[in-house]
Amino acid sequence: MVRLINKADYVQSLEKGLKVLKAFGSDKKVMTLSEVAEVTKMSRAAARRFLLTYTDLGYMHSDGKYFELTSRVLDLGYTYLSSLDITEIAKPYMLKLSNLVNESSSIATLDKNEVVYLMRQQVSRIMTINLGIGTRLPAHVTSMGRTIMAMNDFKEELLDVFEYEQYTINTISNKIELKKELQKIRQQGWALVDQELEAGVRSISAPIFSKDGSVKYAMNIGCQANRVSKDRLITEFLPHLKEAAGNISSALKKI
Amino acid sequence: MVRLINKADYVQSLEKGLKVLKAFGSDKKVMTLSEVAEVTKMSRAAARRFLLTYTDLGYMHSDGKYFELTSRVLDLGYTYLSSLDITEIAKPYMLKLSNLVNESSSIATLDKNEVVYLMRQQVSRIMTINLGIGTRLPAHVTSMGRTIMAMNDFKEELLDVFEYEQYTINTISNKIELKKELQKIRQQGWALVDQELEAGVRSISAPIFSKDGSVKYAMNIGCQANRVSKDRLITEFLPHLKEAAGNISSALKKI
């Protein structure tokens, strides 16, 4: 990674500290000092100082041997969510949309080559699509990722950052076809992804416009392919989705 | 605050770095270097180094003058959520419960004197109760906070940490009454809070038991007082709530 800042300005212990925090997760719920040192490739002495500092600040809990994160860590992510106008504004529209079509709805933003889920309203099903706030997915195979890319002036270079993996037989897995698809999405103003990331999952998305006309967020309806046809997504769900996204865009312009 | 760790072990720049991150939020979405220095009570030089490091690591974005958080910050909070078994396990039960009673449901944990919302399933209403994941509320005036306190061996000292504020005319605002209420909750195995934190809001909660028999989480149904009576909460909703919380407890025991 190219450092854009002067070496003297760089707080290395902050980077290391964040690395220690991120070492924990779904496969590492509870860790010993040795495990943290190993995962983060730090010395035991260094890892120990970070773990003790986190424990002292209330971000971790320890019985002396094992360390685990506390709910205080959530404050950090919450800081970001509460810094966004979208999360409060979109809530009622998203609930209404999800109720109208009786399918789950989400809002995501783009971070480099990934979409990040910011909000999600689920409906009850035996099979639900397992996505939470903070989940990241490869942007170019999701309807929300494609919508955000297409509705802004996407740069040719952006198309080079993706790994064109063939997730299913439907996946668009080359740059030329993806570019064509993005141009189509830009013209029609919405995106549909039909079982490209996972067999059995369809999703349709519409852009949410910021005050300056750019598109930072997209909103989708996601559903099981065997329950909702492509045609129904477009003729029945899309008008509701567009209306909800339009209402959120208007509300964003007013603040 | 009493430092439990040796001064030499303490990574002060980590503490400062987290302070810079937390300076942002709902009332400070975008800040200049001077503003960050002022809020965090740091020198401009120190604040600048942290801001540049965050920007370099992708946690902040800057046009040179203004700084704002990026969605990458969400990864930090997500690290905690994904380290919990409860979030995945509880999802289907929570959806089912919320659908059955057609009211919003949440799961929270206790952090010192506050409850922290970990999950939430909302239903569509004109008036919705505005709570997101990561939201903190004073534990002693919430049904989930009281449930978690009551179902564990709560220590007398815990009752001293609360500020006994009179939020509404209903609020239990002294230690003796709160202790009595907690004993009642412990006996009956559930808690009901009737417009103690906010007029018009009622909530009923049940405990979620961990493998070791302790209670780390509680699950609630929250609703508008003018729509759902206390009686209906107890006779109609509570059995569903208990069943859902019981199913989640059983599932937690199996992993």
Coordinates of C-alpha atoms in Angstrom, one line a residue:
Chain A
M1 CA 0.0 0.0 0.0
V2 CA 1.3 3.4 -0.9
R3 CA 1.5 5.7 2.1
L4 CA 0.1 9.1 1.1
I5 CA 1.2 10.7 4.3
N6 CA 4.5 11.6 5.8
K7 CA 6.0 8.8 7.9
A8 CA 6.4 11.1 10.8
D9 CA 2.7 11.8 10.8
Y10 CA 1.7 8.2 10.9
V11 CA 0.5 6.8 14.3
Q12 CA 1.6 3.3 14.0
S13 CA 0.2 2.2 17.4
L14 CA -3.2 3.3 16.2
E15 CA -2.9 1.0 13.2
K16 CA -1.7 -1.8 15.4
G17 CA -4.5 -1.2 17.9
L18 CA -7.2 -1.4 15.3
K19 CA -5.6 -4.6 14.0
V20 CA -5.8 -6.2 17.4
L21 CA -9.5 -5.3 17.6
K22 CA -10.2 -6.7 14.2
A23 CA -8.4 -9.9 15.0
F24 CA -11.6 -10.9 16.9
G25 CA -14.7 -11.9 15.0
S26 CA -17.0 -14.8 14.1
D27 CA -14.2 -17.4 14.1
K28 CA -12.3 -15.9 17.0
K29 CA -14.7 -14.9 19.7
V30 CA -12.4 -15.5 22.6
M31 CA -8.6 -15.4 22.3
T32 CA -5.5 -15.7 24.5
L33 CA -2.6 -13.3 24.4
S34 CA -0.6 -15.8 22.4
E35 CA -3.4 -16.2 19.8
V36 CA -3.8 -12.5 19.3
A37 CA 0.0 -12.1 18.9
E38 CA 0.0 -14.9 16.3
V39 CA -3.0 -13.6 14.3
T40 CA -1.7 -10.0 14.3
K41 CA 1.9 -11.0 13.8
M42 CA 2.9 -8.9 16.8
S43 CA 5.3 -9.6 19.6
R44 CA 3.5 -10.9 22.8
A45 CA 4.7 -7.8 24.6
A46 CA 3.1 -5.5 22.1
A47 CA -0.1 -7.5 21.8
R48 CA -0.3 -7.6 25.6
R49 CA -0.2 -3.8 25.9
F50 CA -3.0 -3.3 23.4
L51 CA -5.2 -6.0 25.1
L52 CA -4.6 -4.5 28.5
T53 CA -5.4 -1.0 27.2
Y54 CA -8.6 -2.2 25.6
T55 CA -9.6 -4.0 28.8
D56 CA -8.9 -0.9 30.8
L57 CA -11.0 1.3 28.4
G58 CA -13.9 -1.2 28.6
Y59 CA -13.7 -2.4 25.0
M60 CA -12.6 -5.9 26.1
H61 CA -13.2 -8.2 29.0
S62 CA -10.7 -10.7 30.4
D63 CA -10.5 -13.3 33.1
G64 CA -6.7 -13.0 33.1
K65 CA -6.2 -15.6 30.3
Y66 CA -8.9 -15.1 27.7
F67 CA -9.9 -11.9 26.1
E68 CA -13.3 -11.1 24.4
L69 CA -14.9 -7.9 23.0
T70 CA -17.5 -6.1 25.0
S71 CA -20.6 -4.3 23.6
R72 CA -18.7 -1.0 23.9
V73 CA -17.0 -1.9 20.6
L74 CA -20.3 -1.4 19.0
D75 CA -20.1 2.3 19.9
L76 CA -17.3 2.7 17.3
G77 CA -19.5 1.4 14.5
Y78 CA -22.4 3.3 15.8
T79 CA -20.4 6.5 15.6
Y80 CA -20.4 6.0 11.9
L81 CA -24.0 5.0 11.5
S82 CA -25.2 8.0 13.6
S83 CA -23.0 10.3 11.5
L84 CA -25.2 9.4 8.5
D85 CA -28.4 11.2 7.8
I86 CA -29.7 8.3 5.7
T87 CA -30.2 5.9 8.6
E88 CA -32.8 8.0 10.3
I89 CA -34.5 9.3 7.2
A90 CA -34.8 6.0 5.4
K91 CA -36.2 3.9 8.2
P92 CA -40.0 4.6 7.8
Y93 CA -39.8 4.3 4.0
M94 CA -37.9 1.1 4.2
L95 CA -40.4 -0.4 6.7
K96 CA -43.3 0.6 4.4
L97 CA -41.6 -0.9 1.3
S98 CA -40.8 -4.1 3.0
N99 CA -44.4 -4.4 4.3
L100 CA -45.9 -3.6 0.9
V101 CA -44.0 -6.3 -1.0
N102 CA -43.5 -8.6 1.9
E103 CA -39.9 -9.2 1.1
S104 CA -36.6 -8.0 2.8
S105 CA -35.2 -4.6 1.9
S106 CA -31.7 -3.2 2.5
I107 CA -29.6 0.0 2.0
A108 CA -25.9 -0.2 1.2
T109 CA -23.1 2.1 0.3
L110 CA -19.9 1.5 -1.8
D111 CA -16.4 1.1 -0.3
K112 CA -13.9 0.6 -3.0
N113 CA -14.8 -2.8 -4.6
E114 CA -17.4 -3.8 -1.9
V115 CA -20.9 -2.9 -0.9
V116 CA -21.4 -2.4 2.8
Y117 CA -24.9 -3.0 4.3
L118 CA -26.0 -0.1 6.4
M119 CA -29.7 -0.9 7.0
R120 CA -31.8 -4.0 6.7
Q121 CA -35.5 -4.8 7.1
Q122 CA -36.2 -8.5 7.1
V123 CA -39.4 -10.4 6.7
S124 CA -40.1 -13.7 8.3
R125 CA -39.4 -16.8 6.2
I126 CA -38.2 -20.3 6.7
M127 CA -35.3 -19.4 4.4
T128 CA -34.0 -16.0 5.1
I129 CA -31.0 -14.4 3.4
N130 CA -28.4 -14.0 6.1
L131 CA -27.1 -10.5 5.9
G132 CA -26.4 -8.1 8.8
I133 CA -25.5 -4.4 9.1
G134 CA -21.8 -4.1 8.2
T135 CA -21.8 -7.1 5.9
R136 CA -19.5 -6.6 2.9
L137 CA -20.1 -8.2 -0.5
P138 CA -18.3 -7.9 -3.8
A139 CA -19.9 -4.8 -5.4
H140 CA -19.9 -5.8 -9.0
V141 CA -22.1 -8.9 -8.5
T142 CA -24.7 -7.1 -6.4
S143 CA -27.6 -5.0 -7.6
M144 CA -26.9 -2.2 -5.1
G145 CA -23.2 -2.1 -5.9
R146 CA -23.9 -1.9 -9.6
T147 CA -26.5 0.8 -9.1
I148 CA -24.1 3.0 -7.2
M149 CA -21.4 2.5 -9.7
A150 CA -23.6 3.0 -12.7
M151 CA -25.4 6.1 -11.5
N152 CA -22.2 7.9 -10.8
D153 CA -19.5 8.6 -13.4
F154 CA -17.7 5.3 -12.9
K155 CA -14.2 5.4 -14.0
E156 CA -12.7 2.7 -16.3
E157 CA -10.1 2.0 -13.7
L158 CA -12.7 0.9 -11.2
L159 CA -13.5 -2.0 -13.4
D160 CA -10.0 -3.3 -12.9
V161 CA -10.2 -3.7 -9.2
F162 CA -12.7 -6.6 -9.3
E163 CA -11.8 -10.2 -9.2
Y164 CA -14.1 -11.6 -11.8
E165 CA -15.0 -14.8 -10.1
Q166 CA -17.7 -17.1 -11.6
Y167 CA -19.9 -17.5 -8.5
T168 CA -22.8 -19.2 -10.4
I169 CA -23.4 -20.0 -14.0
N170 CA -25.1 -16.6 -14.3
T171 CA -22.3 -14.4 -13.0
I172 CA -21.0 -11.6 -15.3
S173 CA -17.4 -12.4 -14.9
N174 CA -15.6 -10.1 -17.3
K175 CA -14.9 -6.4 -17.5
I176 CA -16.5 -5.9 -21.0
E177 CA -19.9 -7.4 -20.1
L178 CA -19.9 -5.6 -16.7
K179 CA -19.3 -2.3 -18.4
K180 CA -22.2 -3.0 -20.8
E181 CA -24.5 -3.9 -17.9
L182 CA -23.5 -0.7 -16.0
Q183 CA -24.4 1.4 -19.1
K184 CA -27.7 -0.3 -19.3
I185 CA -28.4 0.3 -15.6
R186 CA -27.4 3.9 -16.0
Q187 CA -29.9 4.3 -18.8
Q188 CA -32.8 2.5 -17.1
G189 CA -32.1 3.8 -13.6
W190 CA -32.3 0.5 -11.7
A191 CA -30.4 -2.8 -11.5
L192 CA -31.5 -6.4 -11.3
V193 CA -29.2 -9.2 -10.4
D194 CA -30.5 -12.7 -11.0
Q195 CA -28.7 -15.4 -9.1
E196 CA -25.2 -14.1 -10.0
L197 CA -23.7 -14.2 -6.5
E198 CA -25.7 -17.1 -5.2
A199 CA -28.1 -19.5 -6.8
G200 CA -31.6 -18.9 -5.7
V201 CA -31.2 -15.2 -4.8
R202 CA -32.6 -12.3 -6.8
S203 CA -32.3 -8.7 -6.0
I204 CA -33.5 -5.4 -7.6
S205 CA -32.1 -2.0 -6.7
A206 CA -32.8 1.7 -7.1
P207 CA -30.5 4.7 -6.5
I208 CA -30.8 7.1 -3.6
F209 CA -29.7 10.6 -4.7
S210 CA -27.8 13.0 -2.5
K211 CA -28.3 16.7 -2.4
D212 CA -25.6 17.2 -5.0
G213 CA -27.0 14.7 -7.4
S214 CA -24.5 12.0 -6.7
V215 CA -25.5 8.5 -5.6
K216 CA -23.9 7.3 -2.3
Y217 CA -26.6 4.7 -1.4
A218 CA -28.8 2.2 -3.1
M219 CA -31.9 0.4 -1.8
N220 CA -32.9 -3.1 -2.8
I221 CA -35.5 -5.8 -2.4
G222 CA -34.0 -9.2 -2.1
C223 CA -35.9 -12.4 -2.5
Q224 CA -35.8 -16.1 -3.2
A225 CA -35.8 -16.9 -6.9
N226 CA -38.2 -19.8 -6.6
R227 CA -40.8 -17.5 -4.9
V228 CA -40.6 -14.3 -6.9
S229 CA -40.1 -14.3 -10.7
K230 CA -37.9 -11.7 -12.5
D231 CA -41.0 -10.4 -14.2
R232 CA -42.8 -9.8 -10.9
L233 CA -39.8 -8.1 -9.5
I234 CA -39.9 -5.6 -12.4
T235 CA -43.6 -5.1 -12.9
E236 CA -44.9 -5.3 -9.3
F237 CA -42.0 -4.5 -6.9
L238 CA -39.9 -2.0 -8.9
P239 CA -42.5 0.8 -8.8
H240 CA -42.7 0.5 -5.0
L241 CA -39.0 0.4 -4.8
K242 CA -38.6 3.5 -7.0
E243 CA -41.2 5.4 -5.0
A244 CA -39.4 4.6 -1.7
A245 CA -36.0 5.5 -3.0
G246 CA -37.4 8.7 -4.5
N247 CA -39.0 9.7 -1.2
I248 CA -35.7 9.1 0.6
S249 CA -33.9 11.2 -2.0
S250 CA -36.3 14.0 -1.6
A251 CA -36.0 13.9 2.2
L252 CA -32.2 13.9 1.9
K253 CA -32.4 17.1 -0.2
K254 CA -34.4 18.9 2.4
I255 CA -31.9 18.6 5.2
Chain B
M1 CA -11.0 6.4 36.7
V2 CA -8.7 4.0 38.5
R3 CA -6.2 2.5 36.2
L4 CA -5.9 -1.2 36.9
I5 CA -2.9 -1.6 34.7
N6 CA 0.7 -0.6 34.9
K7 CA 1.3 2.8 33.4
A8 CA 4.0 1.4 31.2
D9 CA 1.6 -1.1 29.7
Y10 CA -0.9 1.6 28.7
V11 CA -0.9 2.6 25.0
Q12 CA -2.0 6.2 25.3
S13 CA -2.1 6.8 21.6
L14 CA -4.7 4.0 21.2
E15 CA -6.9 5.8 23.7
K16 CA -6.4 9.1 22.0
G17 CA -7.1 7.5 18.6
L18 CA -10.4 6.0 19.7
K19 CA -11.3 9.4 21.2
V20 CA -10.8 11.0 17.8
L21 CA -13.0 8.5 16.2
K22 CA -15.7 8.9 18.8
A23 CA -15.6 12.7 18.4
F24 CA -17.7 12.1 15.2
G25 CA -21.4 11.3 15.4
S26 CA -24.9 12.6 14.9
D27 CA -24.1 16.2 15.8
K28 CA -20.6 16.1 14.3
K29 CA -20.8 14.5 10.9
V30 CA -18.0 16.5 9.2
M31 CA -15.3 18.2 11.1
T32 CA -12.2 20.3 10.5
L33 CA -8.9 19.6 12.2
S34 CA -9.5 22.5 14.5
E35 CA -12.9 21.2 15.5
V36 CA -11.5 17.7 16.3
A37 CA -8.7 19.2 18.3
E38 CA -11.2 21.3 20.3
V39 CA -13.7 18.4 20.9
T40 CA -10.9 15.9 21.9
K41 CA -8.9 18.5 23.9
M42 CA -5.8 17.6 21.9
S43 CA -3.2 19.8 20.3
R44 CA -3.8 20.4 16.6
A45 CA -0.5 18.6 15.8
A46 CA -1.7 15.5 17.7
A47 CA -5.2 15.5 16.3
R48 CA -3.8 16.0 12.8
R49 CA -1.6 12.8 13.1
F50 CA -4.6 10.7 14.1
L51 CA -6.8 12.2 11.3
L52 CA -4.2 11.5 8.7
T53 CA -3.6 8.0 9.9
Y54 CA -7.3 7.2 9.8
T55 CA -7.6 8.7 6.4
D56 CA -4.6 6.6 5.2
L57 CA -6.2 3.4 6.7
G58 CA -9.5 4.2 4.9
Y59 CA -11.5 4.9 8.1
M60 CA -11.9 8.5 7.2
H61 CA -12.3 10.6 4.1
S62 CA -11.0 14.1 3.6
D63 CA -11.0 16.8 1.0
G64 CA -8.0 18.4 2.7
K65 CA -10.1 20.5 5.0
Y66 CA -13.0 18.5 6.2
F67 CA -12.9 15.0 7.6
E68 CA -15.7 12.5 7.8
L69 CA -16.0 8.8 8.7
T70 CA -16.3 6.1 6.0
S71 CA -18.2 2.9 6.1
R72 CA -15.0 1.1 7.1
V73 CA -15.6 2.2 10.6
L74 CA -18.6 -0.1 10.7
D75 CA -16.2 -3.0 10.4
L76 CA -15.1 -2.3 14.0
G77 CA -18.6 -2.5 15.5
Y78 CA -19.3 -5.5 13.2
T79 CA -16.3 -7.3 14.6
Y80 CA -18.1 -7.3 17.9
L81 CA -21.5 -8.4 16.5
S82 CA -20.0 -11.2 14.5
S83 CA -18.2 -12.4 17.6
L84 CA -21.5 -13.1 19.3
D85 CA -23.4 -16.3 18.7
I86 CA -26.7 -14.7 19.7
T87 CA -27.0 -12.5 16.6
E88 CA -27.2 -15.4 14.1
I89 CA -29.1 -17.7 16.4
A90 CA -31.8 -15.3 17.4
K91 CA -32.6 -13.9 14.0
P92 CA -35.3 -16.3 12.9
Y93 CA -37.0 -16.5 16.3
M94 CA -37.1 -12.7 16.5
L95 CA -38.6 -12.4 13.1
K96 CA -41.2 -15.0 13.9
L97 CA -42.1 -13.3 17.2
S98 CA -42.3 -9.9 15.7
N99 CA -44.6 -11.2 13.0
L100 CA -46.8 -13.1 15.4
V101 CA -47.5 -10.1 17.6
N102 CA -47.1 -7.5 14.9
E103 CA -45.0 -5.3 17.2
S104 CA -41.2 -4.5 17.2
S105 CA -38.8 -6.8 19.1
S106 CA -35.3 -6.2 20.3
I107 CA -32.4 -8.0 22.0
A108 CA -30.0 -6.1 24.3
T109 CA -27.2 -6.7 26.6
L110 CA -26.0 -4.9 29.7
D111 CA -22.9 -2.7 29.9
K112 CA -22.4 -1.3 33.4
N113 CA -25.5 1.0 33.9
E114 CA -26.8 0.9 30.3
V115 CA -28.5 -1.5 28.0
V116 CA -27.0 -1.7 24.5
Y117 CA -29.3 -2.7 21.6
L118 CA -27.8 -5.6 19.6
M119 CA -30.7 -6.6 17.4
R120 CA -33.9 -5.1 16.4
Q121 CA -36.9 -6.1 14.2
Q122 CA -39.3 -3.3 13.5
V123 CA -42.8 -3.4 12.2
S124 CA -44.3 -0.6 10.1
R125 CA -46.2 2.0 11.9
I126 CA -46.8 5.7 11.5
M127 CA -45.2 6.2 14.9
T128 CA -42.2 3.9 15.3
I129 CA -39.9 3.9 18.3
N130 CA -36.6 5.2 17.1
L131 CA -33.9 2.8 18.3
G132 CA -31.0 1.4 16.3
I133 CA -28.4 -1.2 16.9
G134 CA -25.8 0.3 19.3
T135 CA -28.3 2.5 21.0
R136 CA -27.7 2.9 24.8
L137 CA -30.4 3.5 27.3
P138 CA -30.3 3.7 31.1
A139 CA -30.7 0.0 32.1
H140 CA -32.7 0.5 35.3
V141 CA -35.7 2.1 33.5
T142 CA -35.9 -0.5 30.7
S143 CA -37.5 -3.9 30.8
M144 CA -34.5 -5.6 29.2
G145 CA -32.0 -3.9 31.6
R146 CA -34.1 -4.9 34.6
T147 CA -34.5 -8.5 33.3
I148 CA -30.7 -9.0 32.9
M149 CA -30.0 -7.4 36.3
A150 CA -32.7 -9.4 38.1
M151 CA -32.0 -12.8 36.6
N152 CA -28.3 -12.7 37.6
D153 CA -27.2 -12.3 41.2
F154 CA -27.3 -8.5 41.1
K155 CA -25.0 -6.9 43.6
E156 CA -26.3 -4.2 45.9
E157 CA -23.5 -1.8 44.7
L158 CA -24.9 -2.0 41.2
L159 CA -28.0 -0.1 42.4
D160 CA -25.8 2.8 43.4
V161 CA -24.5 3.5 39.9
F162 CA -27.8 4.7 38.6
E163 CA -29.0 8.3 38.4
Y164 CA -32.5 8.0 39.6
E165 CA -34.0 10.5 37.3
Q166 CA -37.8 11.0 37.1
Y167 CA -38.3 10.6 33.4
T168 CA -42.1 10.3 33.6
I169 CA -44.6 10.3 36.5
N170 CA -44.4 6.5 36.4
T171 CA -40.6 6.2 36.8
I172 CA -39.2 4.1 39.7
S173 CA -36.7 6.7 40.8
N174 CA -35.2 5.3 44.0
K175 CA -33.0 2.5 45.0
I176 CA -35.4 0.8 47.4
E177 CA -38.3 0.5 45.0
L178 CA -36.0 -0.6 42.2
K179 CA -34.6 -3.4 44.4
K180 CA -38.2 -4.5 45.2
E181 CA -39.1 -4.5 41.5
L182 CA -36.0 -6.5 40.6
Q183 CA -36.9 -9.1 43.2
K184 CA -40.4 -9.4 41.7
I185 CA -38.9 -9.8 38.2
R186 CA -36.6 -12.5 39.5
Q187 CA -39.5 -14.4 40.9
Q188 CA -41.8 -14.1 37.9
G189 CA -39.1 -14.4 35.3
W190 CA -40.0 -11.4 33.1
A191 CA -40.2 -7.6 33.3
L192 CA -42.8 -5.1 32.2
V193 CA -42.0 -1.4 32.1
D194 CA -45.0 0.8 31.6
Q195 CA -44.1 4.3 30.4
E196 CA -41.3 4.9 32.8
L197 CA -38.7 6.1 30.3
E198 CA -41.0 7.8 27.9
A199 CA -44.7 8.4 28.1
G200 CA -46.6 6.3 25.6
V201 CA -44.1 3.5 25.4
R202 CA -44.6 0.0 27.0
S203 CA -42.2 -2.9 26.9
I204 CA -42.1 -6.4 28.1
S205 CA -39.0 -8.6 28.4
A206 CA -37.8 -12.1 29.0
P207 CA -34.3 -13.4 29.7
I208 CA -32.1 -15.4 27.3
F209 CA -30.1 -17.9 29.2
S210 CA -26.5 -18.7 28.4
K211 CA -25.0 -22.2 28.5
D212 CA -23.8 -21.6 32.1
G213 CA -27.2 -20.5 33.3
S214 CA -26.3 -16.8 33.4
V215 CA -28.3 -14.1 31.6
K216 CA -26.3 -12.0 29.2
Y217 CA -29.2 -11.0 27.0
A218 CA -32.9 -10.1 27.2
M219 CA -35.5 -10.0 24.4
N220 CA -38.4 -7.6 24.4
I221 CA -41.5 -6.5 22.7
G222 CA -42.0 -2.8 22.6
C223 CA -45.2 -1.0 21.7
Q224 CA -47.3 2.2 21.9
A225 CA -49.2 2.3 25.1
N226 CA -52.4 3.6 23.4
R227 CA -52.5 0.6 21.1
V228 CA -51.6 -2.2 23.4
S229 CA -52.8 -2.5 27.0
K230 CA -50.7 -3.8 29.8
D231 CA -53.1 -6.7 30.2
R232 CA -52.8 -7.7 26.5
L233 CA -49.0 -7.5 26.8
I234 CA -49.1 -10.0 29.6
T235 CA -51.9 -12.4 28.5
E236 CA -51.4 -12.4 24.8
F237 CA -47.8 -11.3 24.0
L238 CA -45.8 -12.7 27.0
P239 CA -46.4 -16.4 26.1
H240 CA -45.0 -15.8 22.6
L241 CA -42.1 -13.8 24.0
K242 CA -41.2 -16.5 26.5
E243 CA -41.4 -19.2 23.8
A244 CA -39.0 -17.3 21.5
A245 CA -36.6 -16.5 24.3
G246 CA -36.7 -20.1 25.5
N247 CA -36.0 -21.4 22.0
I248 CA -33.0 -19.0 21.7
S249 CA -31.7 -20.2 25.1
S250 CA -32.0 -23.8 24.0
A251 CA -30.2 -23.1 20.7
L252 CA -27.4 -21.2 22.6
K253 CA -26.9 -24.3 24.9
K254 CA -26.3 -26.5 21.9
I255 CA -23.4 -24.7 20.4

